Amino acid sequence: MKVIFFVLFFAAGSIATGQKLPQGVKMDTVPCSYATGQFSHHFFKNNEVIGLIEPSSCHYSETQGGRVNPLVYADFYMLSRKDTFSTKSEALTWIIELMEDYYKPAVITKWQKLMVQPPKVRLKYPWDWTYKLGKFDGIFKSKSLSENKLTLMTKDDRGQSEILQIIRTPNTAKLTTVQVMEITAMMNRAVNYRNPAAVGIVIGGKTFNTSENTFLEHMQQRHFWYADDQEIIYINSNLLKDEKTKYPGVINDILGSITWD
């Protein structure tokens, strides 16, 4: 009976060539079907296959003048980039550089300024993002006659990804900040502001309670709550997949730019 050995490398540590995988990236090693002693490698991040390296002869009887074709194919799926190399070491260098660049935190050098009224907020946001306004009657028992919700969005493979939402609405029911947090947790069971306990953060001169959680094992959510006798402000960020490494710093920059009119 033919035995196939399947080796998993779960740590983003050293590979056979001494090259190091980016943080959060894992690699498996699978014996080739036709080339004895040759192996292919799949790369994973967040339980998703993001790339492949394999000898050209791995699954086919590919020969040149009676010898096995020594070329190595590499494919980084996230950018639909492919290339061919003479050695596996060269292929690894190429795909690791692409992964490191793709997953590194975004650095924004060009910003737009935005002032909307309502919901009466000023901020900056990346020049290639978009925004939309909406009316949120929702869960906070608020009676608002105008738009009270701002959503910042970025383009991705799915079309547009809603990264940050700001709701600023009258506190019609005179809810406390804790009550607003409790209502949010009732609507989103992934929210747990008690363990660890929500902490305070100042945004635009107002002190918010904040906590974060993972939603459905994939989305990283951050929540910011504020309430006084006059108004409720709820800020929510939602980061998926590679957004979780690209945009946390950008979110902090946006929050730091906010002023309340």
Protein backbone atom coordinates (compact mmCIF):
# COMPACT_ATOMS: atom_id res chain seq x y z
CA MET A 1 0.00 0.00 0.00
CA LYS A 2 1.34 3.35 -1.05
CA VAL A 3 1.90 5.70 1.86
CA ILE A 4 1.72 9.45 1.24
CA PHE A 5 3.39 11.68 3.79
CA PHE A 6 1.71 15.01 4.42
CA VAL A 7 3.70 17.44 6.53
CA LEU A 8 2.21 20.63 7.98
CA PHE A 9 4.28 23.56 9.12
CA PHE A 10 1.98 25.48 11.47
CA ALA A 11 4.51 28.02 12.73
CA ALA A 12 5.53 31.02 10.64
CA GLY A 13 9.14 30.11 11.29
CA SER A 14 12.09 29.03 9.18
CA ILE A 15 11.57 27.03 6.00
CA ALA A 16 14.09 24.59 4.58
CA THR A 17 15.96 27.44 2.88
CA GLY A 18 16.07 29.52 6.06
CA GLN A 19 13.53 31.99 4.70
CA LYS A 20 10.84 33.15 7.12
CA LEU A 21 7.13 33.29 6.35
CA PRO A 22 5.17 36.48 7.13
CA GLN A 23 3.28 36.52 10.42
CA GLY A 24 0.09 34.43 10.31
CA VAL A 25 1.06 32.57 7.13
CA LYS A 26 1.35 28.77 7.28
CA MET A 27 2.75 26.31 4.74
CA ASP A 28 2.15 22.64 4.02
CA THR A 29 4.42 20.21 2.17
CA VAL A 30 2.97 17.53 -0.12
CA PRO A 31 4.94 14.86 -2.08
CA CYS A 32 4.64 15.16 -5.86
CA SER A 33 2.84 12.43 -7.77
CA TYR A 34 5.39 11.99 -10.58
CA ALA A 35 8.65 13.50 -9.33
CA THR A 36 10.14 11.31 -6.61
CA GLY A 37 11.74 13.38 -3.86
CA GLN A 38 10.01 16.57 -5.04
CA PHE A 39 7.40 18.48 -3.02
CA SER A 40 4.76 21.16 -3.59
CA HIS A 41 3.80 23.79 -1.01
CA HIS A 42 0.49 25.52 -0.31
CA PHE A 43 0.39 28.73 1.73
CA PHE A 44 -2.48 29.56 4.10
CA LYS A 45 -3.64 32.62 6.03
CA ASN A 46 -6.85 32.84 8.06
CA ASN A 47 -7.75 29.29 6.92
CA GLU A 48 -7.64 30.38 3.27
CA VAL A 49 -5.24 29.11 0.58
CA ILE A 50 -3.34 32.16 -0.69
CA GLY A 51 -0.54 30.69 -2.79
CA LEU A 52 1.27 27.70 -4.26
CA ILE A 53 4.80 26.64 -5.17
CA GLU A 54 5.38 23.39 -7.04
CA PRO A 55 7.88 21.75 -9.42
CA SER A 56 6.69 21.79 -13.02
CA SER A 57 6.86 17.98 -13.10
CA CYS A 58 4.88 17.52 -9.88
CA HIS A 59 1.66 16.21 -11.41
CA TYR A 60 2.74 15.46 -14.98
CA SER A 61 5.36 13.28 -16.65
CA GLU A 62 7.07 16.38 -18.02
CA THR A 63 10.53 15.71 -19.40
CA GLN A 64 13.10 17.48 -21.55
CA GLY A 65 15.40 15.14 -23.44
CA GLY A 66 14.65 12.32 -21.05
CA ARG A 67 15.17 14.36 -17.87
CA VAL A 68 12.71 15.96 -15.51
CA ASN A 69 11.97 19.63 -16.17
CA PRO A 70 13.69 21.43 -13.26
CA LEU A 71 11.52 24.58 -13.36
CA VAL A 72 9.40 25.67 -10.38
CA TYR A 73 6.02 27.39 -10.67
CA ALA A 74 4.76 29.95 -8.14
CA ASP A 75 1.29 31.46 -7.84
CA PHE A 76 0.12 34.15 -5.37
CA TYR A 77 -3.67 33.97 -5.56
CA MET A 78 -4.45 37.22 -3.74
CA LEU A 79 -2.96 39.27 -6.59
CA SER A 80 -3.43 36.69 -9.38
CA ARG A 81 0.34 36.78 -9.92
CA LYS A 82 2.24 33.83 -11.41
CA ASP A 83 5.87 33.27 -12.35
CA THR A 84 8.39 30.53 -13.18
CA PHE A 85 11.77 30.05 -11.51
CA SER A 86 14.88 27.92 -11.82
CA THR A 87 14.93 26.95 -8.14
CA LYS A 88 12.51 26.62 -5.25
CA SER A 89 14.56 29.10 -3.26
CA GLU A 90 13.97 31.78 -5.90
CA ALA A 91 10.25 30.97 -5.97
CA LEU A 92 10.04 31.24 -2.17
CA THR A 93 11.80 34.61 -2.18
CA TRP A 94 9.37 35.91 -4.81
CA ILE A 95 6.17 34.76 -3.12
CA ILE A 96 7.30 35.80 0.38
CA GLU A 97 8.06 39.33 -0.87
CA LEU A 98 4.59 39.53 -2.45
CA MET A 99 2.93 38.29 0.74
CA GLU A 100 4.85 40.71 2.95
CA ASP A 101 3.90 43.65 0.75
CA TYR A 102 0.26 42.57 0.43
CA TYR A 103 -0.30 42.04 4.16
CA LYS A 104 1.71 44.94 5.56
CA PRO A 105 -0.22 47.71 7.32
CA ALA A 106 -1.53 50.35 4.93
CA VAL A 107 0.27 53.69 4.96
CA ILE A 108 -1.99 56.52 3.80
CA THR A 109 -0.19 59.55 2.38
CA LYS A 110 -3.19 61.31 0.84
CA TRP A 111 -6.34 62.11 2.79
CA GLN A 112 -9.69 63.79 2.17
CA LYS A 113 -11.49 66.00 4.68
CA LEU A 114 -15.17 65.44 5.32
CA MET A 115 -17.76 67.47 7.16
CA VAL A 116 -21.32 66.17 7.28
CA GLN A 117 -24.28 67.75 9.06
CA PRO A 118 -26.13 65.73 10.11
CA PRO A 119 -24.75 63.64 11.80
CA LYS A 120 -22.51 66.62 12.65
CA VAL A 121 -19.03 65.18 12.43
CA ARG A 122 -15.76 66.28 10.87
CA LEU A 123 -12.96 63.84 10.03
CA LYS A 124 -10.34 62.81 7.50
CA TYR A 125 -10.41 59.60 5.48
CA PRO A 126 -8.20 57.98 2.77
CA TRP A 127 -8.46 59.66 -0.63
CA ASP A 128 -9.53 56.47 -2.45
CA TRP A 129 -12.29 55.55 0.03
CA THR A 130 -15.93 56.58 -0.35
CA TYR A 131 -18.73 57.36 2.06
CA LYS A 132 -22.50 57.30 2.30
CA LEU A 133 -25.10 58.79 4.63
CA GLY A 134 -28.15 57.00 5.99
CA LYS A 135 -30.91 57.14 8.55
CA PHE A 136 -30.65 54.76 11.50
CA ASP A 137 -33.82 54.35 13.56
CA GLY A 138 -32.59 51.00 14.80
CA ILE A 139 -32.10 49.74 18.30
CA PHE A 140 -31.34 52.82 20.41
CA LYS A 141 -34.97 53.99 20.73
CA SER A 142 -34.02 57.24 19.04
CA LYS A 143 -36.38 59.51 17.12
CA SER A 144 -34.43 61.26 14.40
CA LEU A 145 -35.95 63.18 11.49
CA SER A 146 -32.77 63.29 9.44
CA GLU A 147 -29.76 61.24 8.40
CA ASN A 148 -27.77 60.21 11.45
CA LYS A 149 -25.37 57.57 10.12
CA LEU A 150 -22.07 57.93 8.25
CA THR A 151 -20.38 54.90 6.65
CA LEU A 152 -16.82 54.90 5.28
CA MET A 153 -16.10 52.30 2.61
CA THR A 154 -13.16 50.93 0.65
CA LYS A 155 -13.18 48.96 -2.60
CA ASP A 156 -12.23 45.29 -2.61
CA ASP A 157 -12.83 42.12 -4.63
CA ARG A 158 -16.40 41.98 -3.30
CA GLY A 159 -17.14 45.51 -4.52
CA GLN A 160 -17.20 47.77 -1.48
CA SER A 161 -16.34 46.93 2.10
CA GLU A 162 -17.94 48.98 4.89
CA ILE A 163 -15.01 49.68 7.21
CA LEU A 164 -16.31 52.26 9.68
CA GLN A 165 -19.77 53.42 10.80
CA ILE A 166 -20.61 56.43 12.92
CA ILE A 167 -24.12 56.83 14.32
CA ARG A 168 -24.94 60.08 16.12
CA THR A 169 -28.54 60.33 17.13
CA PRO A 170 -30.75 62.02 19.76
CA ASN A 171 -31.00 60.18 23.09
CA THR A 172 -34.81 60.18 23.03
CA ALA A 173 -35.09 57.41 25.62
CA LYS A 174 -32.45 58.95 27.91
CA LEU A 175 -30.33 55.80 27.85
CA THR A 176 -27.06 55.57 29.76
CA THR A 177 -23.83 54.51 28.06
CA VAL A 178 -24.08 51.11 29.76
CA GLN A 179 -27.63 50.64 28.46
CA VAL A 180 -26.47 51.47 24.94
CA MET A 181 -23.72 48.86 25.31
CA GLU A 182 -26.21 46.28 26.58
CA ILE A 183 -28.54 46.90 23.64
CA THR A 184 -25.64 46.48 21.19
CA ALA A 185 -24.65 43.19 22.85
CA MET A 186 -28.23 41.93 22.60
CA MET A 187 -28.20 42.54 18.84
CA ASN A 188 -24.69 41.14 18.32
CA ARG A 189 -23.98 38.17 20.61
CA ALA A 190 -20.28 38.33 19.76
CA VAL A 191 -19.95 41.58 21.71
CA ASN A 192 -18.56 41.03 25.21
CA TYR A 193 -17.75 44.31 26.92
CA ARG A 194 -17.49 42.72 30.38
CA ASN A 195 -14.61 40.27 29.86
CA PRO A 196 -12.33 42.01 29.36
CA ALA A 197 -14.06 45.10 30.68
CA ALA A 198 -14.62 47.96 28.25
CA VAL A 199 -12.08 50.76 28.63
CA GLY A 200 -12.32 54.48 28.14
CA ILE A 201 -11.00 56.40 25.12
CA VAL A 202 -11.34 60.07 24.18
CA ILE A 203 -12.58 60.80 20.65
CA GLY A 204 -13.11 64.41 19.68
CA GLY A 205 -13.18 65.51 23.32
CA LYS A 206 -15.85 63.00 24.38
CA THR A 207 -15.02 59.93 26.49
CA PHE A 208 -16.24 56.67 24.95
CA ASN A 209 -16.30 53.12 26.29
CA THR A 210 -14.67 50.73 23.85
CA SER A 211 -14.21 46.98 23.36
CA GLU A 212 -13.45 44.61 20.50
CA ASN A 213 -14.42 41.11 19.44
CA THR A 214 -14.19 38.61 16.61
CA PHE A 215 -17.44 38.04 14.71
CA LEU A 216 -18.05 34.64 13.07
CA GLU A 217 -14.34 33.85 13.52
CA HIS A 218 -13.35 36.10 10.59
CA MET A 219 -14.36 39.70 11.19
CA GLN A 220 -12.55 41.86 13.74
CA GLN A 221 -14.98 44.37 15.27
CA ARG A 222 -14.31 47.41 17.44
CA HIS A 223 -17.07 49.29 19.26
CA PHE A 224 -17.15 52.77 20.77
CA TRP A 225 -20.13 53.95 22.85
CA TYR A 226 -21.09 57.37 24.22
CA ALA A 227 -24.33 58.65 25.71
CA ASP A 228 -25.44 61.74 27.61
CA ASP A 229 -28.84 63.35 28.15
CA GLN A 230 -28.84 64.81 24.66
CA GLU A 231 -27.31 62.25 22.32
CA ILE A 232 -25.98 58.76 21.62
CA ILE A 233 -22.86 58.19 19.54
CA TYR A 234 -21.95 54.68 18.43
CA ILE A 235 -18.86 53.99 16.31
CA ASN A 236 -18.22 50.55 14.85
CA SER A 237 -15.34 49.24 12.70
CA ASN A 238 -15.46 45.91 10.85
CA LEU A 239 -12.30 44.41 9.34
CA LEU A 240 -12.26 41.21 7.29
CA LYS A 241 -9.37 38.95 6.22
CA ASP A 242 -6.38 41.05 5.14
CA GLU A 243 -8.16 44.21 6.32
CA LYS A 244 -7.33 43.11 9.87
CA THR A 245 -3.63 43.71 9.20
CA LYS A 246 -3.95 46.59 6.72
CA TYR A 247 -6.31 49.04 8.37
CA PRO A 248 -6.14 49.14 12.21
CA GLY A 249 -3.69 52.04 12.06
CA VAL A 250 -5.84 53.82 9.48
CA ILE A 251 -8.89 53.45 11.73
CA ASN A 252 -6.93 55.00 14.61
CA ASP A 253 -5.91 57.93 12.39
CA ILE A 254 -9.53 58.52 11.37
CA LEU A 255 -10.73 58.37 14.98
CA GLY A 256 -7.99 60.77 16.00
CA SER A 257 -9.14 63.31 13.41
CA ILE A 258 -12.79 63.41 14.54
CA THR A 259 -14.37 66.56 15.90
CA TRP A 260 -18.03 66.89 16.85
CA ASP A 261 -19.87 70.02 15.65
